[in-house]
XYZ file of N, CA, C and O in Angstrom:
696
model
N 6.130 7.723 0.096
C 6.933 6.656 -0.459
C 8.118 7.280 -1.196
O 7.965 8.239 -1.935
N 9.276 6.734 -0.981
C 10.487 7.319 -1.557
C 10.649 6.953 -3.035
O 10.133 5.933 -3.506
N 11.390 7.781 -3.736
C 11.679 7.527 -5.146
C 12.507 6.255 -5.295
O 12.327 5.489 -6.244
N 13.387 6.007 -4.339
C 14.214 4.800 -4.378
C 13.336 3.549 -4.302
O 13.531 2.589 -5.065
N 12.352 3.559 -3.432
C 11.429 2.418 -3.314
C 10.665 2.228 -4.619
O 10.463 1.098 -5.079
N 10.243 3.333 -5.244
C 9.538 3.244 -6.520
C 10.413 2.607 -7.602
O 9.943 1.807 -8.409
N 11.691 3.001 -7.623
C 12.595 2.445 -8.640
C 12.822 0.953 -8.435
O 12.842 0.185 -9.401
N 13.006 0.536 -7.178
C 13.160 -0.895 -6.898
C 11.902 -1.656 -7.312
O 11.979 -2.722 -7.922
N 10.736 -1.112 -6.968
C 9.479 -1.767 -7.317
C 9.330 -1.865 -8.831
O 8.902 -2.901 -9.354
N 9.680 -0.787 -9.539
C 9.571 -0.787 -11.001
C 10.483 -1.849 -11.613
O 10.090 -2.539 -12.559
N 11.675 -2.008 -11.060
C 12.594 -3.032 -11.566
C 11.996 -4.423 -11.365
O 12.021 -5.258 -12.283
N 11.450 -4.671 -10.196
C 10.822 -5.977 -9.920
C 9.630 -6.205 -10.836
O 9.436 -7.299 -11.372
N 8.830 -5.173 -11.011
C 7.639 -5.277 -11.862
C 8.038 -5.546 -13.306
O 7.470 -6.408 -13.964
N 9.023 -4.807 -13.798
C 9.475 -4.974 -15.183
C 10.067 -6.350 -15.431
O 9.991 -6.872 -16.541
N 10.657 -6.938 -14.389
C 11.223 -8.286 -14.515
C 10.149 -9.370 -14.435
O 10.435 -10.546 -14.631
N 8.926 -8.963 -14.123
C 7.833 -9.927 -14.036
C 7.892 -10.801 -12.794
O 7.507 -11.963 -12.831
N 8.385 -10.224 -11.701
C 8.457 -10.979 -10.445
C 7.069 -11.458 -10.045
O 6.084 -10.749 -10.237
N 7.016 -12.648 -9.498
C 5.763 -13.219 -9.023
C 5.327 -12.494 -7.755
O 6.016 -12.531 -6.744
N 4.170 -11.821 -7.832
C 3.677 -11.019 -6.704
C 3.473 -11.855 -5.446
O 3.823 -11.431 -4.356
N 2.928 -13.036 -5.580
C 2.642 -13.867 -4.405
C 3.920 -14.175 -3.636
O 3.981 -14.037 -2.414
N 4.970 -14.591 -4.345
C 6.261 -14.880 -3.679
C 6.855 -13.606 -3.096
O 7.403 -13.606 -2.005
N 6.792 -12.547 -3.872
C 7.342 -11.263 -3.455
C 6.721 -10.836 -2.124
O 7.414 -10.499 -1.174
N 5.390 -10.902 -2.051
C 4.676 -10.497 -0.843
C 4.911 -11.488 0.297
O 5.068 -11.087 1.449
N 4.943 -12.790 -0.008
C 5.220 -13.790 1.043
C 6.566 -13.539 1.700
O 6.693 -13.618 2.920
N 7.575 -13.213 0.905
C 8.905 -12.947 1.450
C 8.895 -11.693 2.317
O 9.487 -11.668 3.399
N 8.210 -10.664 1.868
C 8.129 -9.425 2.639
C 7.428 -9.675 3.969
O 7.866 -9.217 5.021
N 6.324 -10.427 3.917
C 5.588 -10.731 5.152
C 6.421 -11.584 6.096
O 6.409 -11.366 7.303
N 7.127 -12.556 5.546
C 7.968 -13.417 6.375
C 8.996 -12.581 7.128
O 9.169 -12.723 8.342
N 9.639 -11.686 6.423
C 10.659 -10.841 7.056
C 10.013 -9.873 8.046
O 10.477 -9.715 9.168
N 8.915 -9.251 7.647
C 8.239 -8.288 8.521
C 7.639 -8.921 9.757
O 7.602 -8.308 10.824
N 7.148 -10.157 9.623
C 6.486 -10.833 10.741
C 7.443 -11.625 11.623
O 7.008 -12.272 12.571
N 8.734 -11.590 11.306
C 9.738 -12.306 12.097
C 10.762 -11.289 12.589
O 11.787 -11.064 11.933
N 10.486 -10.653 13.739
C 11.371 -9.573 14.214
C 12.861 -9.924 14.278
O 13.683 -9.110 13.845
N 13.268 -11.117 14.753
C 14.714 -11.392 14.772
C 15.322 -11.409 13.366
O 16.427 -10.899 13.153
N 14.593 -11.985 12.413
C 15.062 -12.022 11.030
C 15.173 -10.608 10.469
O 16.176 -10.243 9.859
N 14.156 -9.816 10.711
C 14.157 -8.431 10.225
C 15.326 -7.641 10.821
O 15.998 -6.896 10.109
N 15.534 -7.800 12.130
C 16.638 -7.059 12.775
C 17.982 -7.419 12.159
O 18.806 -6.547 11.887
N 18.201 -8.702 11.916
C 19.481 -9.143 11.328
C 19.656 -8.546 9.933
O 20.722 -8.036 9.597
N 18.600 -8.612 9.122
C 18.705 -8.141 7.742
C 18.817 -6.621 7.633
O 19.392 -6.110 6.676
N 18.267 -5.908 8.613
C 18.324 -4.443 8.568
C 19.520 -3.874 9.319
O 19.831 -2.692 9.160
N 20.204 -4.680 10.100
C 21.318 -4.209 10.931
C 22.560 -3.957 10.068
O 23.119 -4.890 9.491
N 23.016 -2.712 9.976
C 24.187 -2.409 9.146
C 25.491 -2.984 9.701
O 26.481 -3.069 8.979
N 25.490 -3.414 10.961
C 26.713 -3.975 11.541
C 26.872 -5.460 11.237
O 27.946 -6.016 11.428
N 25.807 -6.107 10.754
C 25.891 -7.526 10.394
C 26.537 -7.619 9.017
O 26.150 -6.919 8.079
N 27.511 -8.488 8.906
C 28.255 -8.690 7.661
C 27.304 -9.058 6.518
O 26.389 -9.859 6.690
N 27.524 -8.472 5.350
C 26.641 -8.712 4.210
C 26.634 -10.180 3.793
O 25.617 -10.703 3.345
N 27.761 -10.876 3.935
C 27.812 -12.300 3.584
C 26.913 -13.115 4.515
O 26.263 -14.065 4.078
N 26.873 -12.723 5.788
C 25.999 -13.412 6.743
C 24.542 -13.166 6.362
O 23.717 -14.084 6.413
N 24.221 -11.950 5.974
C 22.855 -11.644 5.542
C 22.478 -12.498 4.331
O 21.366 -13.022 4.250
N 23.397 -12.621 3.393
C 23.113 -13.421 2.200
C 22.905 -14.885 2.554
O 22.037 -15.549 1.996
N 23.686 -15.408 3.507
C 23.496 -16.803 3.938
C 22.119 -16.986 4.579
O 21.466 -18.003 4.378
N 21.693 -15.997 5.340
C 20.356 -16.055 5.956
C 19.298 -16.077 4.854
O 18.358 -16.889 4.887
N 19.421 -15.196 3.875
C 18.444 -15.124 2.792
C 18.388 -16.436 2.003
O 17.303 -16.885 1.616
N 19.539 -17.043 1.770
C 19.596 -18.283 0.995
C 18.880 -19.440 1.694
O 18.502 -20.419 1.061
N 18.687 -19.334 3.008
C 17.996 -20.389 3.762
C 16.474 -20.226 3.758
O 15.763 -21.123 4.201
N 15.967 -19.120 3.252
C 14.517 -18.884 3.242
C 13.884 -19.614 2.057
O 14.208 -19.351 0.902
N 12.956 -20.529 2.360
C 12.316 -21.336 1.319
C 11.654 -20.488 0.235
O 11.736 -20.811 -0.946
N 10.996 -19.419 0.637
C 10.280 -18.581 -0.326
C 11.231 -17.963 -1.353
O 10.846 -17.726 -2.496
N 12.479 -17.740 -0.977
C 13.460 -17.162 -1.905
C 14.169 -18.232 -2.732
O 14.686 -17.938 -3.809
N 14.183 -19.466 -2.244
C 14.814 -20.561 -2.994
C 14.051 -20.859 -4.280
O 14.614 -21.369 -5.232
N 12.760 -20.509 -4.293
C 11.890 -20.818 -5.433
C 12.155 -19.927 -6.647
O 11.738 -20.255 -7.751
N 12.803 -18.790 -6.460
C 12.977 -17.834 -7.557
C 14.335 -17.144 -7.418
O 14.532 -16.325 -6.519
N 15.255 -17.472 -8.320
C 16.619 -16.931 -8.254
C 16.619 -15.407 -8.394
O 17.411 -14.730 -7.731
N 15.727 -14.862 -9.228
C 15.682 -13.405 -9.391
C 15.272 -12.720 -8.091
O 15.817 -11.684 -7.730
N 14.320 -13.323 -7.404
C 13.856 -12.758 -6.138
C 14.966 -12.832 -5.092
O 15.208 -11.867 -4.361
N 15.654 -13.941 -5.040
C 16.784 -14.078 -4.113
C 17.847 -13.029 -4.420
O 18.364 -12.368 -3.513
N 18.165 -12.841 -5.687
C 19.163 -11.836 -6.066
C 18.713 -10.429 -5.698
O 19.519 -9.594 -5.286
N 17.421 -10.157 -5.835
C 16.881 -8.858 -5.446
C 17.094 -8.624 -3.947
O 17.557 -7.556 -3.535
N 16.770 -9.621 -3.144
C 16.942 -9.479 -1.695
C 18.425 -9.391 -1.315
O 18.783 -8.665 -0.391
N 19.260 -10.098 -2.031
C 20.708 -9.978 -1.793
C 21.163 -8.538 -2.045
O 21.965 -7.991 -1.291
N 20.681 -7.965 -3.137
C 21.036 -6.585 -3.474
C 20.604 -5.632 -2.368
O 21.379 -4.768 -1.940
N 19.368 -5.775 -1.891
C 18.889 -4.917 -0.805
C 19.754 -5.089 0.448
O 20.089 -4.113 1.114
N 20.107 -6.314 0.747
C 20.940 -6.582 1.928
C 22.320 -5.954 1.756
O 22.855 -5.336 2.681
N 22.898 -6.120 0.574
C 24.237 -5.576 0.295
C 24.263 -4.058 0.449
O 25.232 -3.489 0.927
N 23.188 -3.412 0.042
C 23.137 -1.953 0.086
C 22.480 -1.422 1.370
O 22.219 -0.227 1.477
N 22.203 -2.326 2.320
C 21.558 -1.964 3.592
C 20.247 -1.216 3.356
O 19.983 -0.173 3.948
N 19.410 -1.783 2.485
C 18.133 -1.148 2.160
C 16.941 -2.053 2.454
O 15.857 -1.855 1.904
N 17.113 -3.020 3.328
C 16.017 -3.942 3.655
C 14.846 -3.207 4.313
O 13.701 -3.626 4.171
N 15.128 -2.112 4.987
C 14.052 -1.353 5.651
C 13.076 -0.754 4.636
O 11.968 -0.356 5.000
N 13.464 -0.708 3.369
C 12.589 -0.175 2.320
C 11.520 -1.173 1.859
O 10.633 -0.815 1.077
N 11.583 -2.416 2.325
C 10.677 -3.443 1.820
C 9.199 -3.062 1.884
O 8.484 -3.259 0.898
N 8.688 -2.524 2.990
C 7.267 -2.157 2.989
C 6.924 -1.115 1.911
O 5.894 -1.221 1.243
N 7.786 -0.145 1.723
C 7.554 0.873 0.692
C 7.633 0.267 -0.709
O 6.857 0.627 -1.589
N 8.585 -0.640 -0.903
C 8.731 -1.301 -2.202
C 7.484 -2.117 -2.511
O 6.969 -2.090 -3.628
N 6.965 -2.820 -1.508
C 5.751 -3.625 -1.700
C 4.572 -2.737 -2.078
O 3.784 -3.068 -2.972
N 4.449 -1.598 -1.420
C 3.363 -0.663 -1.721
C 3.490 -0.133 -3.146
O 2.508 -0.064 -3.896
N 4.700 0.233 -3.544
C 4.926 0.747 -4.898
C 4.670 -0.339 -5.945
O 4.097 -0.065 -7.014
N 5.060 -1.571 -5.650
C 4.827 -2.703 -6.549
C 3.325 -2.896 -6.758
O 2.850 -3.068 -7.881
N 2.572 -2.827 -5.675
C 1.113 -2.968 -5.745
C 0.505 -1.843 -6.586
O -0.384 -2.093 -7.416
N 0.990 -0.639 -6.421
C 0.507 0.495 -7.210
C 0.760 0.266 -8.697
O -0.111 0.536 -9.527
N 1.923 -0.248 -9.041
C 2.243 -0.533 -10.444
C 1.310 -1.601 -11.015
O 0.872 -1.499 -12.166
N 1.017 -2.611 -10.206
C 0.090 -3.652 -10.659
C -1.294 -3.076 -10.932
O -1.924 -3.411 -11.933
N -1.749 -2.220 -10.026
C -3.058 -1.592 -10.214
C -3.078 -0.758 -11.486
O -4.029 -0.820 -12.276
N -2.040 0.038 -11.690
C -1.970 0.887 -12.883
C -1.979 0.049 -14.163
O -2.623 0.423 -15.139
N -1.286 -1.075 -14.140
C -1.230 -1.942 -15.322
C -2.610 -2.498 -15.670
O -2.898 -2.764 -16.838
N -3.459 -2.649 -14.675
C -4.819 -3.167 -14.887
C -5.856 -2.046 -14.961
O -7.055 -2.320 -14.971
N -5.396 -0.791 -14.980
C -6.281 0.384 -14.961
C -7.269 0.293 -13.796
O -8.470 0.499 -13.953
N -6.728 -0.043 -12.634
C -7.519 -0.192 -11.415
C -7.088 0.862 -10.415
O -5.905 1.139 -10.273
N -8.062 1.437 -9.730
C -7.760 2.441 -8.704
C -7.882 1.808 -7.324
O -8.748 0.966 -7.091
N -7.019 2.232 -6.432
C -7.135 1.836 -5.029
C -7.970 2.905 -4.335
O -7.732 4.095 -4.510
N -8.946 2.475 -3.570
C -9.821 3.411 -2.873
C -9.905 3.011 -1.407
O -10.203 1.864 -1.083
N -9.637 3.960 -0.540
C -9.777 3.738 0.903
C -11.141 4.267 1.306
O -11.467 5.424 1.054
N -11.929 3.402 1.923
C -13.265 3.785 2.361
C -13.335 3.666 3.877
O -13.029 2.620 4.434
N -13.712 4.772 4.528
C -13.957 4.749 5.973
C -15.449 4.926 6.175
O -16.066 5.806 5.565
N -16.027 4.080 6.997
C -17.468 4.122 7.219
C -17.800 3.617 8.618
O -16.980 2.953 9.254
N -18.983 3.947 9.094
C -19.422 3.480 10.405
C -19.833 2.012 10.306
O -19.466 1.196 11.137
N -20.600 1.687 9.265
C -21.058 0.315 9.020
C -20.653 -0.086 7.608
O -20.823 0.696 6.672
N -20.180 -1.299 7.457
C -19.758 -1.768 6.137
C -20.996 -2.010 5.274
O -21.910 -2.729 5.674
N -21.045 -1.391 4.089
C -22.193 -1.573 3.187
C -22.299 -3.020 2.700
O -21.312 -3.762 2.709
N -23.493 -3.387 2.235
C -23.670 -4.745 1.706
C -23.051 -4.838 0.307
O -22.623 -3.844 -0.280
N -23.022 -6.045 -0.225
C -22.379 -6.302 -1.517
C -22.940 -5.485 -2.661
O -22.193 -4.965 -3.499
N -24.259 -5.356 -2.722
C -24.878 -4.598 -3.814
C -24.492 -3.120 -3.727
O -24.225 -2.482 -4.757
N -24.467 -2.573 -2.521
C -24.074 -1.173 -2.355
C -22.618 -0.975 -2.766
O -22.280 0.018 -3.427
N -21.760 -1.906 -2.379
C -20.340 -1.801 -2.746
C -20.160 -1.913 -4.261
O -19.344 -1.194 -4.843
N -20.918 -2.811 -4.893
C -20.832 -2.935 -6.357
C -21.255 -1.647 -7.041
O -20.606 -1.195 -7.988
N -22.328 -1.043 -6.557
C -22.788 0.228 -7.117
C -21.765 1.330 -6.932
O -21.523 2.139 -7.846
N -21.158 1.365 -5.765
C -20.128 2.362 -5.477
C -18.925 2.175 -6.405
O -18.415 3.143 -6.978
N -18.507 0.930 -6.586
C -17.381 0.653 -7.486
C -17.695 1.122 -8.911
O -16.854 1.751 -9.562
N -18.889 0.819 -9.383
C -19.276 1.220 -10.747
C -19.242 2.737 -10.897
O -18.752 3.270 -11.888
N -19.764 3.436 -9.905
C -19.792 4.913 -9.959
C -18.369 5.474 -9.952
O -18.053 6.399 -10.711
N -17.510 4.919 -9.100
C -16.126 5.392 -9.029
C -15.368 5.089 -10.325
O -14.558 5.905 -10.770
N -15.640 3.934 -10.925
C -15.005 3.604 -12.210
C -15.382 4.643 -13.261
O -14.525 5.107 -14.018
N -16.645 5.004 -13.294
C -17.110 5.996 -14.275
C -16.490 7.364 -13.998
O -16.024 8.040 -14.912
N -16.458 7.774 -12.735
C -15.911 9.093 -12.373
C -14.419 9.206 -12.661
O -13.933 10.266 -13.056
N -13.692 8.120 -12.439
C -12.228 8.167 -12.538
C -11.687 7.447 -13.775
O -10.476 7.251 -13.884
N -12.577 7.061 -14.680
C -12.174 6.418 -15.940
C -11.279 5.207 -15.683
O -10.192 5.091 -16.251
N -11.755 4.324 -14.842
C -11.020 3.109 -14.485
C -11.831 1.883 -14.869
O -13.057 1.937 -14.971
N -11.130 0.772 -15.043
C -11.803 -0.491 -15.331
C -12.303 -1.158 -14.055
O -13.249 -1.940 -14.092
N -11.638 -0.880 -12.946
C -12.017 -1.499 -11.670
C -11.543 -0.616 -10.519
O -10.691 0.250 -10.693
N -12.123 -0.863 -9.353
C -11.725 -0.167 -8.129
C -11.515 -1.216 -7.046
O -12.362 -2.085 -6.839
N -10.381 -1.131 -6.403
C -10.051 -2.030 -5.287
C -10.324 -1.265 -3.997
O -9.666 -0.274 -3.709
N -11.309 -1.720 -3.236
C -11.694 -1.032 -2.003
C -10.971 -1.596 -0.792
O -10.912 -2.800 -0.605
N -10.445 -0.692 -0.002
C -9.906 -1.040 1.318
C -10.861 -0.375 2.308
O -10.940 0.852 2.370
N -11.586 -1.185 3.053
C -12.636 -0.656 3.928
C -12.211 -0.740 5.380
O -11.702 -1.770 5.832
N -12.403 0.363 6.099
C -12.166 0.358 7.544
C -13.333 1.067 8.224
O -13.898 2.005 7.677
N -13.680 0.567 9.384
C -14.777 1.198 10.122
C -14.224 2.311 10.999
O -13.115 2.217 11.517
N -15.023 3.377 11.119
C -14.645 4.552 11.898
C -15.910 5.137 12.515
O -16.657 5.856 11.851
N -16.162 4.810 13.770
C -17.383 5.280 14.431
C -17.379 6.799 14.621
O -18.433 7.403 14.811
N -16.215 7.426 14.545
C -16.117 8.876 14.678
C -16.793 9.641 13.552
O -17.038 10.842 13.665
N -17.112 8.958 12.467
C -17.785 9.620 11.340
C -19.258 9.877 11.639
O -19.896 10.661 10.942
N -19.809 9.192 12.641
C -21.195 9.310 13.093
C -22.190 8.685 12.120
O -23.263 8.268 12.505
N -21.878 8.615 10.872
C -22.727 8.034 9.839
C -22.128 8.367 8.489
O -21.238 9.204 8.374
N -22.587 7.690 7.453
C -22.065 7.957 6.115
C -20.701 7.337 5.880
O -20.344 6.352 6.520
N -19.930 7.949 4.979
C -18.626 7.400 4.624
C -17.725 8.472 4.030
O -18.180 9.529 3.617
N -16.420 8.146 3.977
C -15.411 8.996 3.347
C -14.632 8.105 2.383
O -14.222 6.995 2.752
N -14.432 8.576 1.161
C -13.670 7.848 0.148
C -12.425 8.637 -0.218
O -12.493 9.860 -0.380
N -11.305 7.943 -0.354
C -10.064 8.551 -0.838
C -9.601 7.737 -2.033
O -9.303 6.547 -1.903
N -9.562 8.395 -3.209
C -9.216 7.704 -4.447
C -8.522 8.676 -5.401
O -8.996 9.796 -5.595
N -7.423 8.255 -5.972
C -6.696 9.053 -6.972
C -6.446 10.489 -6.531
O -6.562 11.432 -7.323
N -6.158 10.696 -5.260
C -5.875 12.035 -4.763
C -7.106 12.854 -4.432
O -6.992 14.017 -4.042
N -8.292 12.305 -4.596
C -9.543 12.989 -4.271
C -10.111 12.417 -2.974
O -9.969 11.234 -2.699
N -10.778 13.264 -2.216
C -11.494 12.826 -1.019
C -12.950 13.211 -1.172
O -13.271 14.374 -1.447
N -13.818 12.240 -1.034
C -15.262 12.463 -1.062
C -15.760 12.211 0.356
O -15.692 11.089 0.856
N -16.241 13.244 1.003
C -16.692 13.133 2.388
C -18.212 13.211 2.445
O -18.802 14.276 2.307
N -18.829 12.073 2.608
C -20.286 11.979 2.743
C -20.636 11.511 4.154
O -21.618 10.801 4.351
N -19.829 11.932 5.125
C -20.065 11.527 6.508
C -20.890 12.584 7.240
O -20.910 13.762 6.851
N -21.544 12.167 8.301
C -22.293 13.108 9.133
C -21.320 14.099 9.754
O -21.581 15.304 9.788
N -20.187 13.619 10.213
C -19.183 14.510 10.804
C -18.742 15.569 9.795
O -18.599 16.748 10.121
N -18.525 15.160 8.544
C -18.137 16.108 7.499
C -19.215 17.142 7.222
O -18.929 18.322 7.031
N -20.465 16.698 7.220
C -21.567 17.633 6.998
C -21.673 18.631 8.147
O -21.920 19.822 7.922
N -21.483 18.151 9.375
C -21.516 19.063 10.527
C -20.371 20.076 10.452
O -20.551 21.257 10.743
N -19.203 19.615 10.037
C -18.047 20.511 9.893
C -18.327 21.568 8.834
O -18.019 22.738 9.015
N -18.950 21.164 7.714
C -19.293 22.118 6.658
C -20.306 23.152 7.149
O -20.194 24.350 6.844
N -21.303 22.699 7.905
C -22.298 23.624 8.446
C -21.654 24.627 9.393
O -21.952 25.828 9.353
N -20.743 24.147 10.236
C -20.040 25.027 11.171
C -19.233 26.082 10.412
O -19.263 27.267 10.745
N -18.545 25.655 9.371
C -17.742 26.572 8.560
C -18.635 27.635 7.904
O -18.315 28.825 7.908
N -19.762 27.195 7.358
C -20.676 28.137 6.710
C -21.230 29.155 7.711
O -21.331 30.340 7.406
N -21.551 28.685 8.910
C -22.051 29.603 9.932
C -20.977 30.612 10.333
O -21.274 31.801 10.534
N -19.754 30.171 10.460
C -18.661 31.080 10.811
C -18.417 32.099 9.716
O -18.159 33.264 9.979
N -18.535 31.679 8.458
C -18.366 32.606 7.344
C -19.452 33.667 7.346
O -19.194 34.830 7.068
N -20.670 33.284 7.683
C -21.775 34.234 7.720
C -21.600 35.241 8.847
O -21.998 36.388 8.723
N -21.032 34.815 9.963
C -20.789 35.713 11.067
C -19.762 36.789 10.703
O -19.799 37.898 11.199
N -18.827 36.429 9.839
C -17.783 37.367 9.457
C -18.306 38.431 8.496
O -17.693 39.470 8.330
N -19.396 38.162 7.831
C -19.929 39.121 6.835
C -20.621 40.271 7.494
O -21.156 40.426 8.429
């Protein structure tokens, strides 16, 4: 994520922008390829881009949000929107002392297991809460991998097999 995206996100966060509207506008633009192409095209006149933005209902609801999008259009930085959204989300998590955790697993654990995992991660990382993003990955063979606050915890069968292979290779070298 670029420093420029972080600065834009910080400005929006500091202004108290409504996250729901902010994300709805980003999704609308991202999910509408013709709209996105027009707004990201440097050859399209900035006034035309602003007229397009002014017609979007989600931006009519908040003058600050409309002005933010106008600024991005004027500076030809609309392509930064996904990065800005990610940085904005990170700032929200930090404000709530919440960590984002990516979990890859073969089978999604039940609610009680996930609650226990969240509690353990909160204790390990001194957080009030953990937001889990779960994806299935049959290549792990079993177990799970967690990525949180720059740490990776690999409790997968594939990871254990890789560790065993490494240990065997190290012993051969001795």
